[in-house]
Coordinates of C-alpha atoms in Angstrom, one line a residue:
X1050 CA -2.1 17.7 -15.5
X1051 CA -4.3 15.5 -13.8
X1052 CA -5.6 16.7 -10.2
X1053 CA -7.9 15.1 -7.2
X1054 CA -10.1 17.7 -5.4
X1055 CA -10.7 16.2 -1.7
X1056 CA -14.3 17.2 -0.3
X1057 CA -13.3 15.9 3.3
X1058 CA -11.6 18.4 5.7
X1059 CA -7.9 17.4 5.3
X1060 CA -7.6 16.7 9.4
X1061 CA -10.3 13.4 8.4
X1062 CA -8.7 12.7 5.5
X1063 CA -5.1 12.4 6.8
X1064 CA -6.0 10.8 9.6
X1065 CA -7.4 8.1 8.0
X1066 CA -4.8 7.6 6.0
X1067 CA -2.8 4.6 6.8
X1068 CA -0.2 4.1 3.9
X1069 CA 1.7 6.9 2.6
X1070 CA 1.7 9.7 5.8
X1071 CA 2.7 7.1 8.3
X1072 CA 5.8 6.2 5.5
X1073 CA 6.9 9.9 5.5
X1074 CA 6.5 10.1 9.1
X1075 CA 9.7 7.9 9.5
X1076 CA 11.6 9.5 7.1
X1077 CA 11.0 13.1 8.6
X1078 CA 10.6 15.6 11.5
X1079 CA 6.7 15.3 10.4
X1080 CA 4.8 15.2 13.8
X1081 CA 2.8 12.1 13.9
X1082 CA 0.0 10.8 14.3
X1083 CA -1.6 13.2 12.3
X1084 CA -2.2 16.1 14.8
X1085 CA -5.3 18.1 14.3
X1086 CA -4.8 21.2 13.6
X1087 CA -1.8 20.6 11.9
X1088 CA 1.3 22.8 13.3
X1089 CA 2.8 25.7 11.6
X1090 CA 6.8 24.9 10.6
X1091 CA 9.2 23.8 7.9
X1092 CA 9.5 20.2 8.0
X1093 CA 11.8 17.7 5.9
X1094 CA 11.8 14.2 4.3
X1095 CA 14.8 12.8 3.3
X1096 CA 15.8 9.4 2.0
X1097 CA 12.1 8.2 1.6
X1098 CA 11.3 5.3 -0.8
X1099 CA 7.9 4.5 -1.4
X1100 CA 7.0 1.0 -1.2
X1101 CA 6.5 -0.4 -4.8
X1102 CA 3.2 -2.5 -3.5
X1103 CA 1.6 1.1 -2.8
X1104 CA 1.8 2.8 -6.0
X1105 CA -0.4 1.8 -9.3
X1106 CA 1.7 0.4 -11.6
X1107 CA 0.4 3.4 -14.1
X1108 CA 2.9 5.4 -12.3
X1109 CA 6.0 3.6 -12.5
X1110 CA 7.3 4.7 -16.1
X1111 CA 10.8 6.0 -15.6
X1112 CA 11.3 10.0 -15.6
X1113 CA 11.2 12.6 -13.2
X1114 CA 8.0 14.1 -11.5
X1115 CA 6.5 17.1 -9.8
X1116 CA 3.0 17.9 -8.1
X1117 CA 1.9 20.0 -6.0
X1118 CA -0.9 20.3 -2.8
X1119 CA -2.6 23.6 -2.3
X1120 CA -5.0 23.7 0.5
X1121 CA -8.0 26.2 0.6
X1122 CA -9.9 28.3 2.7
X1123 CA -12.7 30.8 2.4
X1124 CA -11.0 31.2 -1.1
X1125 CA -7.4 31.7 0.3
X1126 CA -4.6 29.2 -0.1
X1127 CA -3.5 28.8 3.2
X1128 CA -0.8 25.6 2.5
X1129 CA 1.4 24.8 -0.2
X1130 CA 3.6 21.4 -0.7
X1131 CA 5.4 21.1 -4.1
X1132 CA 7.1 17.9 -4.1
X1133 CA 9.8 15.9 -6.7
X1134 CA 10.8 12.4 -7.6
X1135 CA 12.7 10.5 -10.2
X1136 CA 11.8 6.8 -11.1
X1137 CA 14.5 4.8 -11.9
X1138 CA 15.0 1.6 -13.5
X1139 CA 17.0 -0.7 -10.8

């Protein structure tokens, strides 16, 4: 499975992220902006529906898909995110 390893600290990286975080944020109880640190909690999307413009067209092949986020530090995973989605044909 194909994987990204980020080299900035994830409070720069979100934070400069303009597309997909501020989408989530209105379909969830995700604080935002991006607060640094980052609180502890549960938090939930539901309903989101990523805008088509955003997403390569490599990904758009119909089928379901996982992936998961695992953050790091001093060797210890100290954040997990495992998300799902299904791409349909409309």
């Amino acid at each position: 499975m194909p994987y990204k390893i980020l080299t900035k600290k994830s409070c720069d990286f979100y934070q400069q992220e303009k597309i997909i975080y501020p989408e989530l944020a209105q379909f969830s109880d995700l604080p935002f902006p991006y607060p640094c640190p980052f609180p502890q909690g549960v938090f939930s999307i539901n309903g989101y529906a990523p805008s088509l413009q955003n997403i390569p067209l490599v990904l758009l092949q119909t089928g379901d898909y996982a992936g998961d986020v695992r953050y790091f530090k001093d060797k210890k995973m100290v954040f997990s995110f495992r998300g799902y989605a299904s791409v349909i044909q409309i």
